[in-house]
PDB file of C-alpha atoms and ligand atoms in Angstrom:
ATOM      1  CA  MET A   1       8.114  10.780  33.199  1.00 95.00           C
ATOM      2  CA  ARG A   2       6.865  14.028  31.613  1.00 96.00           C
ATOM      3  CA  ILE A   3       6.379  14.775  27.919  1.00 97.00           C
ATOM      4  CA  ARG A   4       9.419  17.105  28.065  1.00 96.00           C
ATOM      5  CA  GLU A   5      11.708  14.233  29.184  1.00 96.00           C
ATOM      6  CA  ALA A   6      10.057  11.735  26.880  1.00 97.00           C
ATOM      7  CA  LEU A   7      10.824  13.928  23.831  1.00 97.00           C
ATOM      8  CA  ALA A   8      14.518  14.028  24.816  1.00 96.00           C
ATOM      9  CA  LEU A   9      14.602  10.310  25.628  1.00 96.00           C
ATOM     10  CA  GLY A  10      12.919   9.293  22.354  1.00 96.00           C
ATOM     11  CA  LYS A  11      15.196  11.347  20.204  1.00 96.00           C
ATOM     12  CA  GLU A  12      18.309  10.043  21.963  1.00 96.00           C
ATOM     13  CA  PHE A  13      17.093   6.413  21.762  1.00 95.00           C
ATOM     14  CA  LEU A  14      16.295   6.555  18.053  1.00 96.00           C
ATOM     15  CA  VAL A  15      19.563   8.370  17.190  1.00 96.00           C
ATOM     16  CA  GLN A  16      21.374   5.545  18.990  1.00 95.00           C
ATOM     17  CA  ALA A  17      19.379   3.097  16.920  1.00 93.00           C
ATOM     18  CA  GLY A  18      20.767   4.750  13.737  1.00 92.00           C
ATOM     19  CA  LEU A  19      18.126   7.295  12.702  1.00 92.00           C
ATOM     20  CA  PRO A  20      19.328  10.741  11.635  1.00 95.00           C
ATOM     21  CA  PRO A  21      18.527  13.324  14.406  1.00 95.00           C
ATOM     22  CA  GLU A  22      15.802  15.116  12.411  1.00 95.00           C
ATOM     23  CA  GLU A  23      13.980  11.868  11.670  1.00 94.00           C
ATOM     24  CA  ALA A  24      14.507  10.645  15.232  1.00 96.00           C
ATOM     25  CA  LEU A  25      12.750  13.728  16.567  1.00 96.00           C
ATOM     26  CA  ILE A  26       9.870  13.464  14.054  1.00 96.00           C
ATOM     27  CA  GLU A  27       9.297   9.803  14.866  1.00 96.00           C
ATOM     28  CA  THR A  28       9.536  10.465  18.590  1.00 97.00           C
ATOM     29  CA  ARG A  29       6.767  13.060  18.293  1.00 97.00           C
ATOM     30  CA  VAL A  30       4.588  10.735  16.202  1.00 96.00           C
ATOM     31  CA  LEU A  31       5.010   7.790  18.640  1.00 96.00           C
ATOM     32  CA  LEU A  32       4.438   9.897  21.695  1.00 96.00           C
ATOM     33  CA  GLY A  33       1.434  11.626  20.094  1.00 96.00           C
ATOM     34  CA  HIS A  34       0.062   8.140  19.283  1.00 94.00           C
ATOM     35  CA  LEU A  35       0.522   6.981  22.842  1.00 95.00           C
ATOM     36  CA  LEU A  36      -1.201  10.026  24.326  1.00 96.00           C
ATOM     37  CA  GLY A  37      -3.843  10.635  21.641  1.00 94.00           C
ATOM     38  CA  LEU A  38      -2.302  14.070  20.782  1.00 94.00           C
ATOM     39  CA  LYS A  39      -1.238  15.581  17.497  1.00 93.00           C
ATOM     40  CA  PRO A  40       2.608  15.508  17.332  1.00 93.00           C
ATOM     41  CA  LEU A  41       3.029  19.325  17.559  1.00 92.00           C
ATOM     42  CA  ASP A  42       0.411  19.675  20.341  1.00 95.00           C
ATOM     43  CA  LEU A  43       2.834  17.769  22.623  1.00 96.00           C
ATOM     44  CA  TYR A  44       4.642  21.103  23.132  1.00 96.00           C
ATOM     45  CA  LEU A  45       1.463  22.570  24.705  1.00 95.00           C
ATOM     46  CA  TYR A  46       1.521  19.930  27.434  1.00 95.00           C
ATOM     47  CA  LEU A  47       5.188  19.478  28.249  1.00 96.00           C
ATOM     48  CA  GLU A  48       4.537  18.751  31.909  1.00 96.00           C
ATOM     49  CA  ARG A  49       1.844  16.089  31.286  1.00 96.00           C
ATOM     50  CA  PRO A  50       2.857  12.588  32.576  1.00 96.00           C
ATOM     51  CA  VAL A  51       3.618   9.702  30.192  1.00 96.00           C
ATOM     52  CA  SER A  52       4.018   5.963  30.960  1.00 96.00           C
ATOM     53  CA  GLU A  53       7.792   5.462  30.531  1.00 96.00           C
ATOM     54  CA  GLU A  54       7.305   1.712  30.218  1.00 96.00           C
ATOM     55  CA  ALA A  55       4.784   2.022  27.395  1.00 96.00           C
ATOM     56  CA  PHE A  56       6.927   4.595  25.593  1.00 97.00           C
ATOM     57  CA  ARG A  57      10.104   2.558  25.906  1.00 96.00           C
ATOM     58  CA  GLU A  58       8.285  -0.471  24.544  1.00 96.00           C
ATOM     59  CA  LEU A  59       7.316   1.461  21.382  1.00 96.00           C
ATOM     60  CA  LEU A  60      10.832   2.826  21.010  1.00 97.00           C
ATOM     61  CA  GLU A  61      12.360  -0.612  21.384  1.00 96.00           C
ATOM     62  CA  GLU A  62      10.139  -2.037  18.710  1.00 96.00           C
ATOM     63  CA  ARG A  63      10.961   0.854  16.397  1.00 95.00           C
ATOM     64  CA  ALA A  64      14.689   0.435  17.087  1.00 93.00           C
ATOM     65  CA  ARG A  65      14.328  -3.301  16.168  1.00 93.00           C
ATOM     66  CA  GLY A  66      13.092  -2.112  12.731  1.00 92.00           C
ATOM     67  CA  VAL A  67       9.308  -2.539  13.123  1.00 95.00           C
ATOM     68  CA  PRO A  68       7.870  -0.105  10.529  1.00 95.00           C
ATOM     69  CA  LEU A  69       6.283   3.029  12.045  1.00 94.00           C
ATOM     70  CA  ALA A  70       2.903   2.299  10.346  1.00 96.00           C
ATOM     71  CA  TYR A  71       2.700  -1.087  12.171  1.00 97.00           C
ATOM     72  CA  LEU A  72       3.280   0.608  15.529  1.00 96.00           C
ATOM     73  CA  LEU A  73       0.706   3.296  14.860  1.00 95.00           C
ATOM     74  CA  ARG A  74      -1.746   0.799  13.349  1.00 95.00           C
ATOM     75  CA  GLU A  75      -2.666   3.541  10.850  1.00 94.00           C
ATOM     76  CA  VAL A  76      -1.477   4.863   7.498  1.00 95.00           C
ATOM     77  CA  GLU A  77      -2.475   7.753   5.295  1.00 95.00           C
ATOM     78  CA  PHE A  78      -3.316   7.135   1.666  1.00 98.00           C
ATOM     79  CA  TYR A  79      -4.711   9.711  -0.801  1.00 98.00           C
ATOM     80  CA  GLY A  80      -5.530  12.060   2.053  1.00 97.00           C
ATOM     81  CA  ARG A  81      -7.436   9.539   4.169  1.00 98.00           C
ATOM     82  CA  VAL A  82      -6.510   7.454   7.172  1.00 96.00           C
ATOM     83  CA  PHE A  83      -6.705   3.636   6.955  1.00 98.00           C
ATOM     84  CA  THR A  84      -6.164   0.832   9.466  1.00 98.00           C
ATOM     85  CA  ILE A  85      -3.047  -1.268   8.932  1.00 97.00           C
ATOM     86  CA  ARG A  86      -1.599  -4.215  10.857  1.00 96.00           C
ATOM     87  CA  PRO A  87       1.497  -6.399  10.673  1.00 95.00           C
ATOM     88  CA  GLY A  88       1.074  -9.091   8.037  1.00 94.00           C
ATOM     89  CA  VAL A  89      -0.461  -6.632   5.546  1.00 97.00           C
ATOM     90  CA  LEU A  90       1.492  -4.574   3.095  1.00 97.00           C
ATOM     91  CA  ILE A  91       1.872  -0.891   4.096  1.00 98.00           C
ATOM     92  CA  PRO A  92       0.436   1.190   1.238  1.00 98.00           C
ATOM     93  CA  ARG A  93       3.115   3.161  -0.647  1.00 96.00           C
ATOM     94  CA  PRO A  94       2.898   6.724  -1.978  1.00 95.00           C
ATOM     95  CA  GLU A  95       3.585   5.512  -5.539  1.00 95.00           C
ATOM     96  CA  THR A  96       0.351   3.533  -5.431  1.00 98.00           C
ATOM     97  CA  GLU A  97      -1.429   6.937  -5.427  1.00 98.00           C
ATOM     98  CA  ILE A  98      -0.342   7.111  -9.102  1.00 98.00           C
ATOM     99  CA  LEU A  99      -2.423   4.005  -9.762  1.00 98.00           C
ATOM    100  CA  VAL A 100      -5.415   5.791  -8.248  1.00 98.00           C
ATOM    101  CA  GLU A 101      -4.663   8.947 -10.284  1.00 98.00           C
ATOM    102  CA  ALA A 102      -4.419   6.925 -13.508  1.00 98.00           C
ATOM    103  CA  VAL A 103      -7.799   5.281 -12.997  1.00 98.00           C
ATOM    104  CA  LEU A 104      -9.379   8.626 -12.126  1.00 98.00           C
ATOM    105  CA  SER A 105      -7.864  10.251 -15.239  1.00 97.00           C
ATOM    106  CA  GLU A 106      -8.908   7.693 -17.918  1.00 98.00           C
ATOM    107  CA  ASP A 107     -12.143   7.481 -19.880  1.00 97.00           C
ATOM    108  CA  LEU A 108     -13.935   4.263 -18.991  1.00 97.00           C
ATOM    109  CA  PRO A 109     -17.273   2.731 -19.784  1.00 97.00           C
ATOM    110  CA  PRO A 110     -19.820   2.522 -16.948  1.00 96.00           C
ATOM    111  CA  GLY A 111     -19.603  -0.597 -14.771  1.00 96.00           C
ATOM    112  CA  PRO A 112     -17.924  -2.047 -11.692  1.00 97.00           C
ATOM    113  CA  ILE A 113     -14.191  -2.307 -10.892  1.00 98.00           C
ATOM    114  CA  LEU A 114     -12.196  -5.431 -10.054  1.00 98.00           C
ATOM    115  CA  GLU A 115      -9.058  -5.208  -7.962  1.00 98.00           C
ATOM    116  CA  LEU A 116      -6.562  -8.094  -7.724  1.00 98.00           C
ATOM    117  CA  GLY A 117      -4.559  -8.257  -4.482  1.00 98.00           C
ATOM    118  CA  VAL A 118      -6.496  -5.779  -2.376  1.00 98.00           C
ATOM    119  CA  GLY A 119      -4.265  -5.882   0.695  1.00 98.00           C
ATOM    120  CA  SER A 120      -5.570  -3.287   3.167  1.00 98.00           C
ATOM    121  CA  GLY A 121      -8.153  -2.155   0.605  1.00 98.00           C
ATOM    122  CA  VAL A 122      -6.857   1.365   0.154  1.00 98.00           C
ATOM    123  CA  VAL A 123      -6.984   1.400  -3.680  1.00 98.00           C
ATOM    124  CA  LEU A 124     -10.525   0.044  -4.084  1.00 97.00           C
ATOM    125  CA  ILE A 125     -11.893   2.094  -1.210  1.00 97.00           C
ATOM    126  CA  THR A 126     -10.296   5.340  -2.480  1.00 98.00           C
ATOM    127  CA  LEU A 127     -11.676   4.821  -5.989  1.00 97.00           C
ATOM    128  CA  LEU A 128     -15.214   4.349  -4.640  1.00 96.00           C
ATOM    129  CA  LEU A 129     -14.879   7.299  -2.217  1.00 97.00           C
ATOM    130  CA  GLU A 130     -13.643   9.475  -5.107  1.00 97.00           C
ATOM    131  CA  GLY A 131     -16.934   8.646  -6.848  1.00 93.00           C
ATOM    132  CA  ARG A 132     -15.343   6.866  -9.835  1.00 87.00           C
ATOM    133  CA  PHE A 133     -17.272   3.616  -9.372  1.00 95.00           C
ATOM    134  CA  SER A 134     -20.356   2.679  -7.406  1.00 92.00           C
ATOM    135  CA  GLN A 135     -19.534  -0.991  -6.975  1.00 96.00           C
ATOM    136  CA  GLY A 136     -16.510  -3.250  -6.958  1.00 97.00           C
ATOM    137  CA  ILE A 137     -15.007  -6.640  -6.192  1.00 97.00           C
ATOM    138  CA  GLY A 138     -11.628  -7.271  -4.642  1.00 98.00           C
ATOM    139  CA  VAL A 139      -9.676 -10.552  -4.627  1.00 98.00           C
ATOM    140  CA  GLU A 140      -7.038 -11.328  -2.021  1.00 98.00           C
ATOM    141  CA  CYS A 141      -5.365 -14.589  -0.974  1.00 97.00           C
ATOM    142  CA  ARG A 142      -4.387 -13.732   2.566  1.00 97.00           C
ATOM    143  CA  ALA A 143      -6.797 -13.840   5.522  1.00 96.00           C
ATOM    144  CA  GLU A 144      -4.926 -11.153   7.468  1.00 96.00           C
ATOM    145  CA  ALA A 145      -5.245  -8.698   4.598  1.00 98.00           C
ATOM    146  CA  LEU A 146      -8.933  -9.471   4.111  1.00 97.00           C
ATOM    147  CA  SER A 147      -9.649  -8.802   7.733  1.00 97.00           C
ATOM    148  CA  VAL A 148      -7.905  -5.418   7.579  1.00 98.00           C
ATOM    149  CA  ALA A 149      -9.644  -4.586   4.262  1.00 98.00           C
ATOM    150  CA  ARG A 150     -13.027  -5.444   5.840  1.00 97.00           C
ATOM    151  CA  GLU A 151     -12.271  -3.098   8.771  1.00 97.00           C
ATOM    152  CA  ASN A 152     -11.461  -0.323   6.281  1.00 98.00           C
ATOM    153  CA  LEU A 153     -14.623  -0.985   4.339  1.00 97.00           C
ATOM    154  CA  ALA A 154     -16.624  -0.621   7.484  1.00 96.00           C
ATOM    155  CA  ARG A 155     -14.697   2.519   8.527  1.00 96.00           C
ATOM    156  CA  TYR A 156     -15.803   4.194   5.291  1.00 97.00           C
ATOM    157  CA  GLY A 157     -19.303   2.682   5.155  1.00 96.00           C
ATOM    158  CA  LEU A 158     -18.656   0.727   1.983  1.00 96.00           C
ATOM    159  CA  ALA A 159     -19.469  -2.806   3.045  1.00 92.00           C
ATOM    160  CA  GLN A 160     -22.635  -2.894   0.935  1.00 93.00           C
ATOM    161  CA  ARG A 161     -20.910  -1.699  -2.252  1.00 95.00           C
ATOM    162  CA  LEU A 162     -17.691  -3.695  -2.260  1.00 96.00           C
ATOM    163  CA  LEU A 163     -17.416  -7.478  -2.253  1.00 96.00           C
ATOM    164  CA  LEU A 164     -14.211  -9.028  -0.997  1.00 97.00           C
ATOM    165  CA  VAL A 165     -13.387 -12.598  -2.132  1.00 97.00           C
ATOM    166  CA  ARG A 166     -10.608 -14.836  -0.877  1.00 97.00           C
ATOM    167  CA  GLY A 167      -8.854 -16.651  -3.696  1.00 97.00           C
ATOM    168  CA  ASP A 168      -6.048 -16.878  -6.190  1.00 98.00           C
ATOM    169  CA  TRP A 169      -5.908 -13.810  -8.503  1.00 98.00           C
ATOM    170  CA  LEU A 170      -8.522 -14.046 -11.273  1.00 97.00           C
ATOM    171  CA  SER A 171      -9.566 -17.651 -10.627  1.00 97.00           C
ATOM    172  CA  PRO A 172     -12.521 -16.934  -8.260  1.00 97.00           C
ATOM    173  CA  ILE A 173     -14.088 -14.465 -10.709  1.00 97.00           C
ATOM    174  CA  LYS A 174     -16.143 -15.501 -13.742  1.00 93.00           C
ATOM    175  CA  ALA A 175     -14.710 -14.244 -17.014  1.00 92.00           C
ATOM    176  CA  SER A 176     -17.883 -12.558 -18.167  1.00 89.00           C
ATOM    177  CA  ARG A 177     -16.592  -9.215 -19.537  1.00 93.00           C
ATOM    178  CA  ALA A 178     -18.398  -7.387 -16.775  1.00 94.00           C
ATOM    179  CA  PHE A 179     -15.822  -4.866 -15.489  1.00 98.00           C
ATOM    180  CA  ALA A 180     -15.129  -1.313 -16.621  1.00 98.00           C
ATOM    181  CA  ALA A 181     -11.634  -1.562 -15.048  1.00 98.00           C
ATOM    182  CA  VAL A 182      -9.351  -4.260 -13.671  1.00 98.00           C
ATOM    183  CA  VAL A 183      -6.755  -2.726 -11.353  1.00 98.00           C
ATOM    184  CA  SER A 184      -3.794  -4.114  -9.461  1.00 98.00           C
ATOM    185  CA  ASN A 185      -0.675  -3.228  -7.581  1.00 98.00           C
ATOM    186  CA  PRO A 186       0.702  -6.772  -7.952  1.00 98.00           C
ATOM    187  CA  PRO A 187       3.743  -8.264  -6.269  1.00 98.00           C
ATOM    188  CA  TYR A 188       6.558  -7.190  -8.643  1.00 98.00           C
ATOM    189  CA  VAL A 189       9.844  -7.481  -6.806  1.00 97.00           C
ATOM    190  CA  SER A 190      12.398  -9.734  -8.517  1.00 97.00           C
ATOM    191  CA  ARG A 191      14.629 -12.217  -6.595  1.00 94.00           C
ATOM    192  CA  GLU A 192      17.635  -9.973  -7.236  1.00 94.00           C
ATOM    193  CA  GLU A 193      15.865  -6.854  -5.916  1.00 95.00           C
ATOM    194  CA  TRP A 194      14.544  -8.727  -2.877  1.00 92.00           C
ATOM    195  CA  LYS A 195      18.097  -8.914  -1.511  1.00 90.00           C
ATOM    196  CA  GLU A 196      18.409  -5.122  -1.815  1.00 93.00           C
ATOM    197  CA  LEU A 197      15.169  -4.230  -0.002  1.00 94.00           C
ATOM    198  CA  PRO A 198      15.557  -2.399   3.297  1.00 92.00           C
ATOM    199  CA  ARG A 199      15.638  -4.729   6.342  1.00 89.00           C
ATOM    200  CA  GLU A 200      12.413  -3.171   7.623  1.00 90.00           C
ATOM    201  CA  VAL A 201      10.618  -4.370   4.502  1.00 95.00           C
ATOM    202  CA  ARG A 202      12.247  -7.829   4.240  1.00 94.00           C
ATOM    203  CA  GLU A 203      11.777  -8.729   7.865  1.00 94.00           C
ATOM    204  CA  TYR A 204       8.425  -7.215   8.666  1.00 95.00           C
ATOM    205  CA  GLU A 205       6.258  -6.971   5.513  1.00 96.00           C
ATOM    206  CA  PRO A 206       4.586 -10.081   3.993  1.00 95.00           C
ATOM    207  CA  PRO A 207       6.781 -11.558   1.232  1.00 95.00           C
ATOM    208  CA  GLU A 208       3.623 -12.716  -0.604  1.00 95.00           C
ATOM    209  CA  ALA A 209       2.727  -9.094  -1.211  1.00 96.00           C
ATOM    210  CA  LEU A 210       6.092  -8.340  -2.860  1.00 96.00           C
ATOM    211  CA  ASP A 211       7.523 -11.475  -4.483  1.00 96.00           C
ATOM    212  CA  GLY A 212       6.873 -11.292  -8.233  1.00 97.00           C
ATOM    213  CA  GLY A 213       8.869 -14.445  -9.038  1.00 97.00           C
ATOM    214  CA  PRO A 214      12.405 -14.733 -10.497  1.00 97.00           C
ATOM    215  CA  ASP A 215      12.223 -11.651 -12.776  1.00 96.00           C
ATOM    216  CA  GLY A 216       9.451  -9.884 -10.785  1.00 98.00           C
ATOM    217  CA  LEU A 217       7.002 -10.161 -13.704  1.00 98.00           C
ATOM    218  CA  ASP A 218       5.048 -13.374 -12.826  1.00 98.00           C
ATOM    219  CA  TYR A 219       1.837 -11.566 -11.807  1.00 98.00           C
ATOM    220  CA  ILE A 220       2.091  -8.964 -14.558  1.00 98.00           C
ATOM    221  CA  ARG A 221       2.515 -11.658 -17.157  1.00 98.00           C
ATOM    222  CA  ARG A 222      -0.416 -13.614 -15.813  1.00 97.00           C
ATOM    223  CA  THR A 223      -2.660 -10.594 -15.637  1.00 98.00           C
ATOM    224  CA  LEU A 224      -1.806  -9.465 -19.163  1.00 98.00           C
ATOM    225  CA  ALA A 225      -2.614 -12.941 -20.439  1.00 98.00           C
ATOM    226  CA  GLU A 226      -5.979 -13.260 -18.632  1.00 97.00           C
ATOM    227  CA  ALA A 227      -7.534  -9.881 -17.879  1.00 97.00           C
ATOM    228  CA  ARG A 228      -9.069  -9.079 -21.248  1.00 97.00           C
ATOM    229  CA  ARG A 229     -11.785 -11.680 -20.738  1.00 97.00           C
ATOM    230  CA  TYR A 230     -12.977  -9.738 -17.651  1.00 98.00           C
ATOM    231  CA  LEU A 231     -13.240  -6.305 -19.276  1.00 98.00           C
ATOM    232  CA  ARG A 232     -16.225  -4.693 -20.957  1.00 97.00           C
ATOM    233  CA  PRO A 233     -15.658  -3.216 -24.454  1.00 96.00           C
ATOM    234  CA  LYS A 234     -13.565  -0.085 -23.958  1.00 97.00           C
ATOM    235  CA  GLY A 235     -12.659  -1.225 -20.422  1.00 98.00           C
ATOM    236  CA  LYS A 236      -9.052  -0.887 -19.289  1.00 98.00           C
ATOM    237  CA  LEU A 237      -6.496  -2.740 -17.221  1.00 98.00           C
ATOM    238  CA  PHE A 238      -4.296  -0.710 -14.812  1.00 98.00           C
ATOM    239  CA  LEU A 239      -1.117  -2.182 -13.346  1.00 98.00           C
ATOM    240  CA  GLU A 240       1.474  -0.647 -11.028  1.00 98.00           C
ATOM    241  CA  ILE A 241       4.944  -1.758 -12.102  1.00 98.00           C
ATOM    242  CA  GLY A 242       8.517  -1.551 -10.798  1.00 97.00           C
ATOM    243  CA  TYR A 243      10.563   1.576 -11.717  1.00 96.00           C
ATOM    244  CA  ASN A 244      12.757  -0.548 -14.051  1.00 96.00           C
ATOM    245  CA  GLN A 245      10.083  -2.744 -15.669  1.00 98.00           C
ATOM    246  CA  GLN A 246       8.741  -0.461 -18.447  1.00 98.00           C
ATOM    247  CA  LYS A 247      10.613  -2.139 -21.370  1.00 98.00           C
ATOM    248  CA  ALA A 248       9.775  -5.660 -20.256  1.00 98.00           C
ATOM    249  CA  VAL A 249       6.127  -4.695 -19.679  1.00 98.00           C
ATOM    250  CA  GLU A 250       5.884  -3.051 -23.141  1.00 98.00           C
ATOM    251  CA  ASN A 251       7.140  -6.298 -24.699  1.00 98.00           C
ATOM    252  CA  LEU A 252       4.709  -8.462 -22.757  1.00 98.00           C
ATOM    253  CA  ALA A 253       1.828  -6.160 -23.615  1.00 98.00           C
ATOM    254  CA  GLN A 254       2.684  -6.338 -27.276  1.00 97.00           C
ATOM    255  CA  GLN A 255       2.834 -10.133 -27.166  1.00 97.00           C
ATOM    256  CA  GLU A 256      -0.652 -10.211 -25.633  1.00 97.00           C
ATOM    257  CA  GLY A 257      -2.066  -7.632 -28.058  1.00 97.00           C
ATOM    258  CA  TRP A 258      -2.579  -4.683 -25.690  1.00 98.00           C
ATOM    259  CA  ARG A 259      -1.990  -0.997 -26.445  1.00 98.00           C
ATOM    260  CA  VAL A 260      -0.154   0.435 -23.438  1.00 98.00           C
ATOM    261  CA  LYS A 261       0.519   3.929 -22.020  1.00 97.00           C
ATOM    262  CA  PHE A 262       2.361   4.759 -18.837  1.00 98.00           C
ATOM    263  CA  TYR A 263       1.955   7.166 -15.977  1.00 98.00           C
ATOM    264  CA  LYS A 264       5.220   8.385 -14.437  1.00 98.00           C
ATOM    265  CA  ASP A 265       6.372   9.193 -10.961  1.00 96.00           C
ATOM    266  CA  LEU A 266       8.097  12.452  -9.965  1.00 94.00           C
ATOM    267  CA  LEU A 267      11.483  11.003 -10.852  1.00 95.00           C
ATOM    268  CA  GLY A 268      10.262  10.259 -14.391  1.00 97.00           C
ATOM    269  CA  TYR A 269       9.979   6.477 -14.053  1.00 98.00           C
ATOM    270  CA  ALA A 270       6.950   4.744 -15.612  1.00 98.00           C
ATOM    271  CA  ARG A 271       5.089   3.348 -12.578  1.00 98.00           C
ATOM    272  CA  VAL A 272       1.593   2.539 -13.882  1.00 98.00           C
ATOM    273  CA  GLY A 273       0.674   0.873 -17.150  1.00 98.00           C
ATOM    274  CA  VAL A 274      -2.780   1.435 -18.649  1.00 98.00           C
ATOM    275  CA  PHE A 275      -3.660  -1.360 -21.076  1.00 98.00           C
ATOM    276  CA  ALA A 276      -6.487  -1.191 -23.628  1.00 98.00           C
TER     277      ALA A 276
HETATM  278  C1  LIG B 301       1.707  -5.247  -3.575  1.00 71.13           C
HETATM  279  S1  LIG B 301       0.426  -5.818  -2.569  1.00 71.13           S
HETATM  280  C2  LIG B 301      -0.818  -4.621  -2.855  1.00 71.13           C
HETATM  281  C3  LIG B 301      -1.793  -4.408  -1.717  1.00 71.13           C
HETATM  282  C4  LIG B 301      -2.722  -3.152  -1.858  1.00 71.13           C
HETATM  283  N1  LIG B 301      -3.523  -3.233  -3.041  1.00 71.13           N
HETATM  284  C5  LIG B 301      -1.865  -1.907  -1.914  1.00 71.13           C
HETATM  285  O1  LIG B 301      -1.663  -1.382  -3.014  1.00 71.13           O
HETATM  286  O2  LIG B 301      -1.379  -1.431  -0.825  1.00 71.13           O
HETATM  287  C6  LIG B 301      -0.151  -7.275  -3.398  1.00 71.13           C
HETATM  288  C7  LIG B 301      -1.267  -8.022  -2.748  1.00 71.13           C
HETATM  289  O3  LIG B 301      -1.637  -9.145  -3.515  1.00 71.13           O
HETATM  290  C8  LIG B 301      -1.897 -10.250  -2.668  1.00 71.13           C
HETATM  291  N2  LIG B 301      -1.656 -11.485  -3.414  1.00 71.13           N
HETATM  292  C9  LIG B 301      -0.456 -12.038  -3.700  1.00 71.13           C
HETATM  293  N3  LIG B 301      -0.646 -13.147  -4.428  1.00 71.13           N
HETATM  294  C10 LIG B 301      -1.985 -13.291  -4.611  1.00 71.13           C
HETATM  295  C11 LIG B 301      -2.823 -14.248  -5.288  1.00 71.13           C
HETATM  296  N4  LIG B 301      -2.283 -15.307  -5.921  1.00 71.13           N
HETATM  297  N5  LIG B 301      -4.142 -14.079  -5.254  1.00 71.13           N
HETATM  298  C12 LIG B 301      -4.685 -12.998  -4.616  1.00 71.13           C
HETATM  299  N6  LIG B 301      -3.973 -12.067  -3.943  1.00 71.13           N
HETATM  300  C13 LIG B 301      -2.623 -12.225  -3.961  1.00 71.13           C
HETATM  301  C14 LIG B 301      -0.926 -10.022  -1.489  1.00 71.13           C
HETATM  302  O4  LIG B 301      -1.314 -10.714  -0.357  1.00 71.13           O
HETATM  303  C15 LIG B 301      -0.985  -8.514  -1.321  1.00 71.13           C
HETATM  304  O5  LIG B 301      -2.014  -8.149  -0.442  1.00 71.13           O
END
């Protein structure tokens, strides 16, 4: 099969699978480009080049079954950089870039950063690459995620400056008020919201990365109760939250004696709390 035919086949296949035609064409180009090591739009320069129909159909079938595009490409873009991703590890979301923006915007004392729930490592790695911190520690409970995070550390030459620890949230770290910032995009999906998540997310992404307990606030509650003992004087805690959690988080922050301010997304929802 030639690229010309593969473009038509891919679009037709993904439209049949339920994607709108525009999206089907974009995804076809991305998958085909991935298979051939070409940029999606460069495919049009090589329309007569041969493609393995079997390999291409295999990718299309997986996509049609609902496997997220990032898991097929094994790569994802975050804050302008490319990171490795694999099934079993949460696909970084654009809203998590607000968490990075918030940390980069706030005044903080000197000192290292601690991230809880590092996943693929994109947050910690981006903050070090942006020059905000020179050292950090990340805690993660899942081996699959730690292995992807380690690959990403090596990809950006940060293995000497970031320590990754396997364990349960704050428990493996000594509460010695050593950190300038504690940062997390915690699991914050409630049981009710879980049922409404797209099939792609429910069936293919790790539930441990999303499940925030009955009301979605288990990890947020726990972090607000414990994080102060890890922060240096004037240090801050940064938490990504669900679009509908601002009120509940304000109440929890007040109970635990934090002052809180929020960073909003483009729709005006508070998505990151900064706690001091
Ligand atoms: C929402 S994901 C965030 C991943 C990554 N930081 C990002 O923003 O793409 C939450 C992460 O916390 C991890 N996690 C969940 N419970 C944990 C626990 N008790 N201790 C450590 N990590 C945990 C999950 O495995 C997952 O990688």
